[in-house]
Coordinates of C-alpha atoms and ligand atoms in Angstrom, one line a residue:
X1 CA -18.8 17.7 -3.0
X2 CA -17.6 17.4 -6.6
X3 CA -16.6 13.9 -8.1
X4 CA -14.2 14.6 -10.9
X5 CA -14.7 13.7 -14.7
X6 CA -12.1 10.3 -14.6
X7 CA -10.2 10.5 -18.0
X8 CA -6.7 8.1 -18.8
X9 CA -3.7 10.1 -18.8
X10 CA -1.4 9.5 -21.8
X11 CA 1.8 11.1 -23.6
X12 CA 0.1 14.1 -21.5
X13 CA -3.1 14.7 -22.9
X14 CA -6.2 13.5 -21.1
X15 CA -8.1 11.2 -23.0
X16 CA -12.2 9.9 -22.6
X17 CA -12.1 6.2 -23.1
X18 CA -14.9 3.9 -25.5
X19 CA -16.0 2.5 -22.5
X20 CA -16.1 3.0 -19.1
X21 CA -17.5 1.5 -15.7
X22 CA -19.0 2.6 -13.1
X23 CA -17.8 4.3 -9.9
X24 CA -19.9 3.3 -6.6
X25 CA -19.7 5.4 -3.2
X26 CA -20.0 2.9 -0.6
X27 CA -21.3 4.8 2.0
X28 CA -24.7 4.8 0.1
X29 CA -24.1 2.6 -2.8
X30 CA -24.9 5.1 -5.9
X31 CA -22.7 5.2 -8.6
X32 CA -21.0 8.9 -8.8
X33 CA -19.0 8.8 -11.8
X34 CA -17.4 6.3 -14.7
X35 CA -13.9 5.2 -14.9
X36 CA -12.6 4.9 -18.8
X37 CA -11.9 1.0 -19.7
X38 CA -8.2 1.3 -21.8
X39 CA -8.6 -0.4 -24.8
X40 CA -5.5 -2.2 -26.1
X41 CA -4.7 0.9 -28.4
X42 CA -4.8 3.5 -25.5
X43 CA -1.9 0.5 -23.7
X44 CA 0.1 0.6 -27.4
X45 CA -0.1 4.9 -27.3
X46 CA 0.8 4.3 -23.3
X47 CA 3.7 2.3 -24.0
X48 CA 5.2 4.2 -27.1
X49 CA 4.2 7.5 -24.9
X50 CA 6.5 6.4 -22.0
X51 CA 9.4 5.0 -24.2
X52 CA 9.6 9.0 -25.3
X53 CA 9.0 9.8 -21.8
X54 CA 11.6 7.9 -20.2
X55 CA 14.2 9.5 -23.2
X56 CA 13.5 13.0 -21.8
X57 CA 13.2 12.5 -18.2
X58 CA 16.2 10.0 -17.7
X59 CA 18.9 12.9 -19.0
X60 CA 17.2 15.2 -16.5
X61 CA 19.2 16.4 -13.7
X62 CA 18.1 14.9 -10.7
X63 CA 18.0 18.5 -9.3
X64 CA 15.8 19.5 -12.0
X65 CA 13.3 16.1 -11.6
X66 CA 12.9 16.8 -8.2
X67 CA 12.1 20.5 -8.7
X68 CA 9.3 19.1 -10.6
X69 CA 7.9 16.4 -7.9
X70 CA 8.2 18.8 -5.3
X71 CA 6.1 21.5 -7.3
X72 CA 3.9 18.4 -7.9
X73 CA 3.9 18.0 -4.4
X74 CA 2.8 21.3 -3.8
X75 CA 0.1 21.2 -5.9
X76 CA -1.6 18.4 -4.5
X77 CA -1.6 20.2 -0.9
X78 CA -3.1 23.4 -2.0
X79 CA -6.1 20.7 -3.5
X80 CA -5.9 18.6 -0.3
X81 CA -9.1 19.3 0.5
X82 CA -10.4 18.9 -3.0
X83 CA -8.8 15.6 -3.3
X84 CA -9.4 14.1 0.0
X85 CA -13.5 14.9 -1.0
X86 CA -13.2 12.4 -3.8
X87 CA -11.5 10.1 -1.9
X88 CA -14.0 9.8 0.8
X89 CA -16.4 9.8 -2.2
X90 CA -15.4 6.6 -3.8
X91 CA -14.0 5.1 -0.9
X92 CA -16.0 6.3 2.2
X93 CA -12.6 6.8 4.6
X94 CA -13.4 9.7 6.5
X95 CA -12.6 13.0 5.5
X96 CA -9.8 13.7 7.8
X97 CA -8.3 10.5 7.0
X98 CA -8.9 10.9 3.3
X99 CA -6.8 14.9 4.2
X100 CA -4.2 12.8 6.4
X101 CA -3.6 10.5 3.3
X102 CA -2.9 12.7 0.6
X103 CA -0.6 14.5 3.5
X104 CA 1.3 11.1 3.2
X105 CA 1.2 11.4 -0.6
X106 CA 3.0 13.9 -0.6
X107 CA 5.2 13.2 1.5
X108 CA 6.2 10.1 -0.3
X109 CA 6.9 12.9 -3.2
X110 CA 9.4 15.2 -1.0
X111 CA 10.9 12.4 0.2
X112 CA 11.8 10.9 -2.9
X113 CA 12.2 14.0 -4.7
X114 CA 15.1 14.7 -2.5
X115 CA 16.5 11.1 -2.0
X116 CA 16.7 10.7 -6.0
X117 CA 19.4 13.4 -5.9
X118 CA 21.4 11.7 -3.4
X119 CA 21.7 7.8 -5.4
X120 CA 25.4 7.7 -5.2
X121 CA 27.8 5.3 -7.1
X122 CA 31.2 4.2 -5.9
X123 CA 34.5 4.5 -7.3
X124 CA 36.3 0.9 -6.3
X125 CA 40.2 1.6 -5.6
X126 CA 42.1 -0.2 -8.7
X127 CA 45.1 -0.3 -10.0
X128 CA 47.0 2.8 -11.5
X129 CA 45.5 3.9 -15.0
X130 CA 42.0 1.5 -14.6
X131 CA 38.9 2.9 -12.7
X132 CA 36.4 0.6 -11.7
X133 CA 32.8 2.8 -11.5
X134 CA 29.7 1.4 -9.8
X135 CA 26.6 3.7 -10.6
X136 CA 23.0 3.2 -10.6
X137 CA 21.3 4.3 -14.3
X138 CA 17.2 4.3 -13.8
X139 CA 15.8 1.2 -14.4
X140 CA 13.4 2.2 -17.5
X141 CA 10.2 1.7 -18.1
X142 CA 8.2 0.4 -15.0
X143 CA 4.2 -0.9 -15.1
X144 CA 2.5 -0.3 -11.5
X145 CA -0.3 -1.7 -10.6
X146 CA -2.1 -0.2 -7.5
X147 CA -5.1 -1.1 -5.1
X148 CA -8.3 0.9 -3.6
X149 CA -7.6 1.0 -0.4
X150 CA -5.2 4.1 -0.4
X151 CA -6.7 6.2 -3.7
X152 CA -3.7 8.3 -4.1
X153 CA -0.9 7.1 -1.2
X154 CA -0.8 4.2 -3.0
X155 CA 0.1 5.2 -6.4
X156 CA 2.2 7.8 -4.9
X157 CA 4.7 5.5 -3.7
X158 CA 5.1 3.7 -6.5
X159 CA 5.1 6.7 -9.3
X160 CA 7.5 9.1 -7.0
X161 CA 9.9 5.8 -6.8
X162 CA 10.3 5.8 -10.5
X163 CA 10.1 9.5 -11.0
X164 CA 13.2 10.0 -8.3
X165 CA 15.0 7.4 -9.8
X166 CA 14.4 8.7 -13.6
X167 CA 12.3 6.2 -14.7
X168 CA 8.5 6.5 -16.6
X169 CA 6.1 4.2 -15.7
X170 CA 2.3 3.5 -16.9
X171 CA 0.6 3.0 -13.8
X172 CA -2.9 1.2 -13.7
X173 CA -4.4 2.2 -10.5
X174 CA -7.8 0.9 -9.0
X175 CA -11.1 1.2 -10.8
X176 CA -12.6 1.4 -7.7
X177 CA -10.9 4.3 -6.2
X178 CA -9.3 6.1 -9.3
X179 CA -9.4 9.5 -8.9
X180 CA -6.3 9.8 -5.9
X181 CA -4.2 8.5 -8.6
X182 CA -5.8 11.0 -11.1
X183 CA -5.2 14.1 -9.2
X184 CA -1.3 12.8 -9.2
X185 CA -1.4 12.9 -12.9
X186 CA -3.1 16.6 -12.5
X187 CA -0.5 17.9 -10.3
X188 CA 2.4 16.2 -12.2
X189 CA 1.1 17.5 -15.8
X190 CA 0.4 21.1 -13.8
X191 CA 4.0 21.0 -12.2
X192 CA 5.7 20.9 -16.0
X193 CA 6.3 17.2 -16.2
X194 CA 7.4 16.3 -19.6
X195 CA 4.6 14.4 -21.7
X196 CA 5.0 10.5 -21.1
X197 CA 7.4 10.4 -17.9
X198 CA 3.4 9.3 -16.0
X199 CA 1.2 8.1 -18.0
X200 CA -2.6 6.0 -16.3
X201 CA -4.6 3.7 -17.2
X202 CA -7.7 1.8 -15.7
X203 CA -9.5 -0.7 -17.4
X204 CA -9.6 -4.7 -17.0
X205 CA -6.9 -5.3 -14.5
X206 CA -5.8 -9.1 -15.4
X207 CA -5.7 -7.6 -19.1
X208 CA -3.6 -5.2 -18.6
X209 CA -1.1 -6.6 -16.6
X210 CA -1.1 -9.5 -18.9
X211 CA -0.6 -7.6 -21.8
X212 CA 2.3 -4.8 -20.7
X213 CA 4.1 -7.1 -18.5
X214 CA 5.6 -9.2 -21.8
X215 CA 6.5 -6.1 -23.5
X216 CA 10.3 -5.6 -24.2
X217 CA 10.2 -2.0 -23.0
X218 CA 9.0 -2.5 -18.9
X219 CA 12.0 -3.3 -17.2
X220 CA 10.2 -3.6 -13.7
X221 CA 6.8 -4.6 -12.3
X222 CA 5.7 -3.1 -9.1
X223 CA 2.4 -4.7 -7.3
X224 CA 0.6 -4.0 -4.2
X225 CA -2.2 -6.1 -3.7
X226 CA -3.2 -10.0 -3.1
X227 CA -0.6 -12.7 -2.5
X228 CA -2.4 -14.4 -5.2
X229 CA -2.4 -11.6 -7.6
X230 CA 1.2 -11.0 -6.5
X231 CA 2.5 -14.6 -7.1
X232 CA 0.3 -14.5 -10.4
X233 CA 2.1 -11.5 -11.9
X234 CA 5.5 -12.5 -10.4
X235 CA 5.4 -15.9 -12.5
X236 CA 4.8 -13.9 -15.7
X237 CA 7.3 -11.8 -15.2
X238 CA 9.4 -14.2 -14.0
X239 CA 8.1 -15.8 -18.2
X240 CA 10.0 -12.4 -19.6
X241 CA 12.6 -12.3 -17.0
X242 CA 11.4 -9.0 -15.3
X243 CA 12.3 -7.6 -11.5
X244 CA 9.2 -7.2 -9.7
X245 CA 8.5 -5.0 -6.8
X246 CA 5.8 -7.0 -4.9
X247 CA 4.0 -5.5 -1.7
X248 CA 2.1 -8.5 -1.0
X249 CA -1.0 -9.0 2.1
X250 CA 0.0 -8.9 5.5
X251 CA -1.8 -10.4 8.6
X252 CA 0.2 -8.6 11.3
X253 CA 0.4 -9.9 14.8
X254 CA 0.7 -7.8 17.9
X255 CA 2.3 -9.2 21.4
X256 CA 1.4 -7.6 23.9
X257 CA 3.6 -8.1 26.9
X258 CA 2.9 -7.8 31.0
X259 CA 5.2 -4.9 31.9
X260 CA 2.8 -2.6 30.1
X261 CA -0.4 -0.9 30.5
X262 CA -3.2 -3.5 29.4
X263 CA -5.6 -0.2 28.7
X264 CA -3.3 2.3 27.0
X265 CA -2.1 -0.6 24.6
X266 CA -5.4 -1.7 24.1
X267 CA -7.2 1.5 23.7
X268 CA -4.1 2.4 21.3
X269 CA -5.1 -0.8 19.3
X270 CA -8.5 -0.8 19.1
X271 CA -8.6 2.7 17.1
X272 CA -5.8 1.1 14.8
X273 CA -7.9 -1.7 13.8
X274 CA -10.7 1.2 13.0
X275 CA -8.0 3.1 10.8
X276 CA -9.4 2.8 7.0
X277 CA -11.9 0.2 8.3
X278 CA -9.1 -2.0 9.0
X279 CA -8.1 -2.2 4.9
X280 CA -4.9 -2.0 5.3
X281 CA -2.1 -4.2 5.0
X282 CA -0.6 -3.5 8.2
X283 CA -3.6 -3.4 10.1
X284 CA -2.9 -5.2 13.1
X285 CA -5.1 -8.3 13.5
X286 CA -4.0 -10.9 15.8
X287 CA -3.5 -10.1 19.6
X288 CA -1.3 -12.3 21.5
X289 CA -1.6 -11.0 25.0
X290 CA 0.5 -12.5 28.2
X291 CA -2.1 -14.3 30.5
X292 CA -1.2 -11.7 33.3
X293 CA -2.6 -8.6 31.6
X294 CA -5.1 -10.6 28.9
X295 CA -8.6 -9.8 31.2
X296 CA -7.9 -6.3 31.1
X297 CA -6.7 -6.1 27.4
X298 CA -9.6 -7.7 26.1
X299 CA -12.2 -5.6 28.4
X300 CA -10.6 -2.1 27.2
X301 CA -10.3 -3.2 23.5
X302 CA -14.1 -4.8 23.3
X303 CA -14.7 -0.7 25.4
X304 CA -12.7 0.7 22.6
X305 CA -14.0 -1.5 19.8
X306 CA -17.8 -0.5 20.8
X307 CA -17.7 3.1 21.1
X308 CA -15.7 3.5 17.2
X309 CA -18.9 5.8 15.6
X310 CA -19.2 3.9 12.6
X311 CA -20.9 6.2 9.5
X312 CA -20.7 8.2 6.4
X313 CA -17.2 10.0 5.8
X314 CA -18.4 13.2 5.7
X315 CA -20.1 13.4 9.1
X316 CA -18.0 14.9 11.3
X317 CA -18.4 12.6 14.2
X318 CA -17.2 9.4 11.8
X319 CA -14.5 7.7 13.2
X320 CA -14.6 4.9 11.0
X321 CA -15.8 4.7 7.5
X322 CA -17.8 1.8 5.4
X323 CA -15.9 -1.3 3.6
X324 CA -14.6 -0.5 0.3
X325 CA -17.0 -2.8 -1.5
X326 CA -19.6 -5.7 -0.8
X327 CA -16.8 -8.2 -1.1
X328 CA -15.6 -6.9 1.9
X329 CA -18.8 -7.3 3.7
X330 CA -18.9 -11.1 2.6
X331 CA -15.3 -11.8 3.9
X332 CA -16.4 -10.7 7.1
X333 CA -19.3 -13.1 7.2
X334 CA -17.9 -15.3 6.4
X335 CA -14.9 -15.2 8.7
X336 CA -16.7 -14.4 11.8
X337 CA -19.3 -17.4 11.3
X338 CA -16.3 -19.7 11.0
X339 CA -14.7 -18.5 14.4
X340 CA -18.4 -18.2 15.7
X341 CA -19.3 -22.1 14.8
X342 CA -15.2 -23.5 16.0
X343 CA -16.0 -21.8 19.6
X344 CA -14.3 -18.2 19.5
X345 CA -16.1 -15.4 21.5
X346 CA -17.4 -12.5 19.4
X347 CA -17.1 -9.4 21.8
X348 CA -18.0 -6.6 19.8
X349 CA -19.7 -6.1 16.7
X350 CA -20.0 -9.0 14.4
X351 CA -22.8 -8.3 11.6
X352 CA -23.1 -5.7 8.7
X353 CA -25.0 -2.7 10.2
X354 CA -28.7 -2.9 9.0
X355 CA -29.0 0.4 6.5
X356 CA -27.7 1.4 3.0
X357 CA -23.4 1.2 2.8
X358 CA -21.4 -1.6 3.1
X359 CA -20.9 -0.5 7.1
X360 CA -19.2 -3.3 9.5
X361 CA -18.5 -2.4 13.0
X362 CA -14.9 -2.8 14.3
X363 CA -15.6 -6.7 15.7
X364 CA -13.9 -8.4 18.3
X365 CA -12.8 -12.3 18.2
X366 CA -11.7 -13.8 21.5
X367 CA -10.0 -17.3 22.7
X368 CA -10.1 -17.8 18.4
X369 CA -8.7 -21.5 17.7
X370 CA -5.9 -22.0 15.3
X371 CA -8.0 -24.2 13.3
X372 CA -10.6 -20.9 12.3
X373 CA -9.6 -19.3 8.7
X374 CA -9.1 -15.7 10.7
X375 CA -5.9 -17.3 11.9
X376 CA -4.5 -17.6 8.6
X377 CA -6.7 -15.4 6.2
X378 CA -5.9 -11.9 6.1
X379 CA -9.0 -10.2 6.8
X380 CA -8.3 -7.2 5.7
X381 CA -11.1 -5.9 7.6
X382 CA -11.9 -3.9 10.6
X383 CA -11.4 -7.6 12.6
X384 CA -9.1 -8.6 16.0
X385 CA -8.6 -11.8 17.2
X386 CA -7.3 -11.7 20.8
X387 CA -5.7 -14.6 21.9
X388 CA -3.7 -15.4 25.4
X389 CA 0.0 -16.7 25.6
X390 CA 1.5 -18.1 28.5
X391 CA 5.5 -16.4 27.2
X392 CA 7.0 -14.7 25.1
X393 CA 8.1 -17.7 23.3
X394 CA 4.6 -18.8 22.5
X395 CA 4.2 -15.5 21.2
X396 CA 6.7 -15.4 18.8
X397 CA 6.2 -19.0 17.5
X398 CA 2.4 -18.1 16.8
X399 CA 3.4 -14.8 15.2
X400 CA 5.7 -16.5 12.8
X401 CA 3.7 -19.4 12.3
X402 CA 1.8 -17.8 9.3
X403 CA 3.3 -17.5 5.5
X404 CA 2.8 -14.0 5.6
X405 CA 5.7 -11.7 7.2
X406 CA 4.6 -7.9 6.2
X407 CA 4.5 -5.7 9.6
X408 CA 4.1 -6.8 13.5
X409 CA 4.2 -5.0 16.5
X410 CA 4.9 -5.4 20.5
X411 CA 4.6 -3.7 23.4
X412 CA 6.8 -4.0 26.1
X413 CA 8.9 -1.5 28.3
X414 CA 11.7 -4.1 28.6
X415 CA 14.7 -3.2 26.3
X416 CA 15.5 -7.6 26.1
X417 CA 11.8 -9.1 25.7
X418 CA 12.1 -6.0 22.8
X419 CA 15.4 -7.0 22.0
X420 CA 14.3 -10.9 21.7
X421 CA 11.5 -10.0 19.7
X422 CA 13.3 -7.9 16.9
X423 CA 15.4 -9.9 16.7
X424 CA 13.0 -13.3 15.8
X425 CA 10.0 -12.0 14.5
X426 CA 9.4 -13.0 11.0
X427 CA 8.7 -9.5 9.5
X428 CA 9.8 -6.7 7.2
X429 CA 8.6 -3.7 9.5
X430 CA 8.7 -4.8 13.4
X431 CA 7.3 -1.8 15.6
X432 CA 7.3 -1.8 19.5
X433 CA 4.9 0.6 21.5
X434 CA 3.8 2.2 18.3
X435 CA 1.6 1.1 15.7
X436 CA 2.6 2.9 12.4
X437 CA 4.6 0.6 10.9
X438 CA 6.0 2.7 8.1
X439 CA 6.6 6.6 7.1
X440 CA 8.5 7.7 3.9
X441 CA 12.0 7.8 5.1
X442 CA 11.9 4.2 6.3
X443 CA 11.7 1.1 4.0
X444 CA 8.5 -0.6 3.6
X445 CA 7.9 -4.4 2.5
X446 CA 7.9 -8.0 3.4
X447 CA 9.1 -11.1 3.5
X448 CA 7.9 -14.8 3.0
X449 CA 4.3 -14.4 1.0
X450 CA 4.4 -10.8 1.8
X451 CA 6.5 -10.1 -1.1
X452 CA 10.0 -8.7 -2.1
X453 CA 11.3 -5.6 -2.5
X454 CA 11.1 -2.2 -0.4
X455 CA 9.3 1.0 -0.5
X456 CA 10.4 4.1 0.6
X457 CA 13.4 4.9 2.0
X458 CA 16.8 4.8 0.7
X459 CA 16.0 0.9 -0.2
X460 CA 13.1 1.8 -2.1
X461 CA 14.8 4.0 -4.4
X462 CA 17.2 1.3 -5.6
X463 CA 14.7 -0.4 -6.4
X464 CA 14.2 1.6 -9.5
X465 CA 17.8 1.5 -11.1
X466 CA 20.2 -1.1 -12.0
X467 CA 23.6 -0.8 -11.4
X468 CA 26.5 -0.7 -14.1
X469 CA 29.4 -1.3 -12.9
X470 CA 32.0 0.4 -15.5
X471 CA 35.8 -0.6 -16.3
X472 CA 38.0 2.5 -17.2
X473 CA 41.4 2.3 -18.4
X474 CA 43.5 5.0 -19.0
X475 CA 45.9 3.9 -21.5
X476 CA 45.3 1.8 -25.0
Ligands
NAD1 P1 -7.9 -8.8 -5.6 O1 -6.8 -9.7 -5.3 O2 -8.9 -9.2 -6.7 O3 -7.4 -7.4 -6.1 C1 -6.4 -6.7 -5.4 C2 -5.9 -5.6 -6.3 O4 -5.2 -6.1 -7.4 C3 -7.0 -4.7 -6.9 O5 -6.6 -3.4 -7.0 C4 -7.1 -5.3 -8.3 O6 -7.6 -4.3 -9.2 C5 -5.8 -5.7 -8.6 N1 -5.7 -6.9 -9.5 C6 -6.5 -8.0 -9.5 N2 -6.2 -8.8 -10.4 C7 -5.2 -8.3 -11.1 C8 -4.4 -8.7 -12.3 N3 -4.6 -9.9 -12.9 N4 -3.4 -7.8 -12.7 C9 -3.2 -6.7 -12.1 N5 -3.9 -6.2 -11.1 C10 -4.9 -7.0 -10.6 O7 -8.7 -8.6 -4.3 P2 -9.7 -7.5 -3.8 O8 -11.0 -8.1 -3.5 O9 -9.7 -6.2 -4.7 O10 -9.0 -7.1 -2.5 C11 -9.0 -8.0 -1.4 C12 -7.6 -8.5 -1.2 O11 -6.6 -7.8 -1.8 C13 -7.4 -8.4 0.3 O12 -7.6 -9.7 0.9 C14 -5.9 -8.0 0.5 O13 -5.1 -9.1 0.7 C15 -5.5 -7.6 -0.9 N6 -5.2 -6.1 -0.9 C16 -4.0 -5.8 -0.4 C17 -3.6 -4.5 -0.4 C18 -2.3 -4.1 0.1 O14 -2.1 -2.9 0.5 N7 -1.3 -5.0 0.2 C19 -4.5 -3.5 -0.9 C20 -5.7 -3.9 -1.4 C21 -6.1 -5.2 -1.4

């Protein structure tokens, strides 16, 4: 169970850093390695590295990019298991998760890779002699920021977005979880991308951002992490007139209609809510379940909820690993003592498990009042509130009644209570009887605080070009 040696990645040569911070497991709380702190030099080499970069790779076929990504791609799953034993390492998921993720990784790669040689233009019908060309040219430069709680799916979408579209990018990725993103850079250098196309950095996050997002040569700022962050970096950008690509906190609701089975949805849910310890911004979180079937919802979930074995990553019978950090930990606290003291009902779990790790059971928050933070705070924690409606129009008022509008999910076996749902809910990914709310063909992002812009899919590509729309005339 090796932890690599974390180096930054620029103009294609590894480099050590002056400083460094470091890495904790939090599954037992030792540090197991030290992430290199960019200085503002290494961000000046970073910058000038992917200007040269982006000069090579954007006259590259798009045949010929993807031939890279895919052998990129390759790469990373002959070192699945390799990689997904750092992950759980710095970010205690466990191990068949951590394989399952960088799976996903690489998926995001082959699906790109492929879609970034299908980004067609259109030729408008003109008059004789004039042709009017719409095509998309890559964007340019892009800065990416990304968070801990996907190590390397995370990064993945954003740096196989750019790469498929023919862009560079410097991508700061977490200093908590770094190496996912650092076995990308391996695979990508390995796989014969050209020096500066990927270039990473780690190091003081607000610094960073705040010092490549002015610079003339990013044309585009993609962000997953906090609304707050997210509206933080948007203004600045907005300062330098910069797209951004924000994917923004979530605090999904699920409605969970009569005409289904109470168990099998709730069953289906409960093991959700343990999926990365509930760190994800999708998870779903609050359950607004039809008065008929709510008794029997709630008894399977709290079931469910109890019987997650909660424990170190690497132990085979871990279903659900420890919070990323002690922050984490504190949020729950704090959360579940508000709901505690305004009257909600905690089912299941509740407190930090007494032993070394920053372990919280999957907890369960019934008959929660709207007045408790959890109702508008994403948790972004292995938490549920389960709350009853009386219709389906209670249901979607409550769903929507939050500024988030990331994923949300129903079940129902009725094609018009699905039907009226879809079309009202207040979401960018809407899934009914199924709980993944995205995969890499299909586009991925919110609306309202949630943020802008798409991931994946056909949408996300376009996200990385601009289009130029040019005037031809055949005579002069
Ligand atoms: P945070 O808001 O401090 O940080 C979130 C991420 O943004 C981290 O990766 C961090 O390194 C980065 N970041 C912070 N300040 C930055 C800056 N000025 N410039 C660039 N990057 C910056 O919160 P946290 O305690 O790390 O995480 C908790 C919250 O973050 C959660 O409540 C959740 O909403 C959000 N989060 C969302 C996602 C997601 O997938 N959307 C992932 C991780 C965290």
């Amino acid at each position: 169970m090796e932890y690599p040696d974390l180096h930054l990645h620029i103009g294609g040569a590894w480099k050590k850093a002056t400083s460094s911070q470091p890495v904790v497991n939090p599954s037992s709380e030792a540090v197991i390695g030290h992430v290199p702190v960019a200085t503002q030099r290494d961000l000046d080499d970073a910058l000038a590295a992917a200007q040269d970069g982006f000069n090579v790779w954007r006259r590259f076929s798009p045949r010929k990019r993807a031939e890279i990504m895919f052998k990129a791609a390759a790469l990373m799953r002959e070192r699945a298991d390799e990689i997904a034993c750092a992950i759980t390492l710095e970010h205690g998921k466990p191990f068949r998760q951590a394989q399952l993720e960088v799976v996903r990784g690489c998926e995001f790669f082959e699906w790109d890779a492929a879609e970034g040689q299908r980004i067609y233009g259109r030729v408008i019908p003109s008059e004789p002699g004039i042709k009017y060309i719409v095509q998309h040219q890559p964007v340019g430069m892009v800065a990416a920021f990304s968070p801990w709680n996907f190590p390397l799916s995370q990064p993945a979408r954003k740096i196989a977005g750019a790469l498929a579209a023919g862009c560079s990018i410097i991508m700061k990725a977490s200093e908590e979880t770094p190496a996912g993103a650092m076995h990308i850079a391996r695979a990508l250098h390995d796989a014969g991308l050209p020096p500066g196309v990927m270039n990473l950095v780690f190091g003081v996050p607000s610094e960073i951002s705040e010092y490549l997002i002015p610079q003339t040569p990013i044309r585009l700022v993609a962000f997953t992490g906090s609304t707050a962050i997210g509206k933080r970096l948007t203004r600045l950008a907005a300062e330098y007139m910069k797209p951004v690509l924000m994917e923004l906190g979530g605090h999904a609701p699920v409605i969970v209609c009569d005409d289904v089975d109470p168990v099998a949805a709730a069953v289906m849910s409960a093991a959700r809510k343990a999926r990365n310890a509930g760190q994800v911004c999708t998870s779903p979180t609050r359950f607004y379940v039809q008065e008929r079937v709510y008794e029997a919802f709630v008894a399977a979930f709290v079931e469910k909820a109890r019987s997650v074995v909660v424990g170190d990553g690497f132990e085979s019978t871990t279903q659900m690993g420890p919070l990323a950090n002690d922050r984490r930990i504190k949020a729950m606290e704090i959360l579940v003592g508000d709901a505690e003291e305004q009257g909600a009902r905690v089912l299941a779990g509740g407190r930090r498990l007494d032993r070394p790790g920053y372990f919280f059971p999957v907890t369960v928050l019934a008959e929660v009042p709207d007045s408790a933070r959890v109702m508008r705070e994403e948790p972004f924690g292995p938490l549920a509130v389960i709350n009853p409606v009386s219709s389906l129009d209670e249901a979607i008022r409550k769903a929507n009644a939050l500024p988030f509008g990331l994923a949300a999910y129903a079940f129902t076996h009725s094609a018009s209570r699905a039907n009226e749902l879809a079309e009202n809910i207040e979401a960018g990914n809407f899934s009914i009887n199924t709980l993944e709310a995205s995969v890499a063909e299909t586009p991925f992002g919110g609306v309202k605080d949630s943020g802008y812009g798409r991931e994946g899919g056909a949408e996300g590509l376009v996200n990385y070009t601009v289009v130029k729309n040019i005037s031809h005339s055949m005579t002069i």
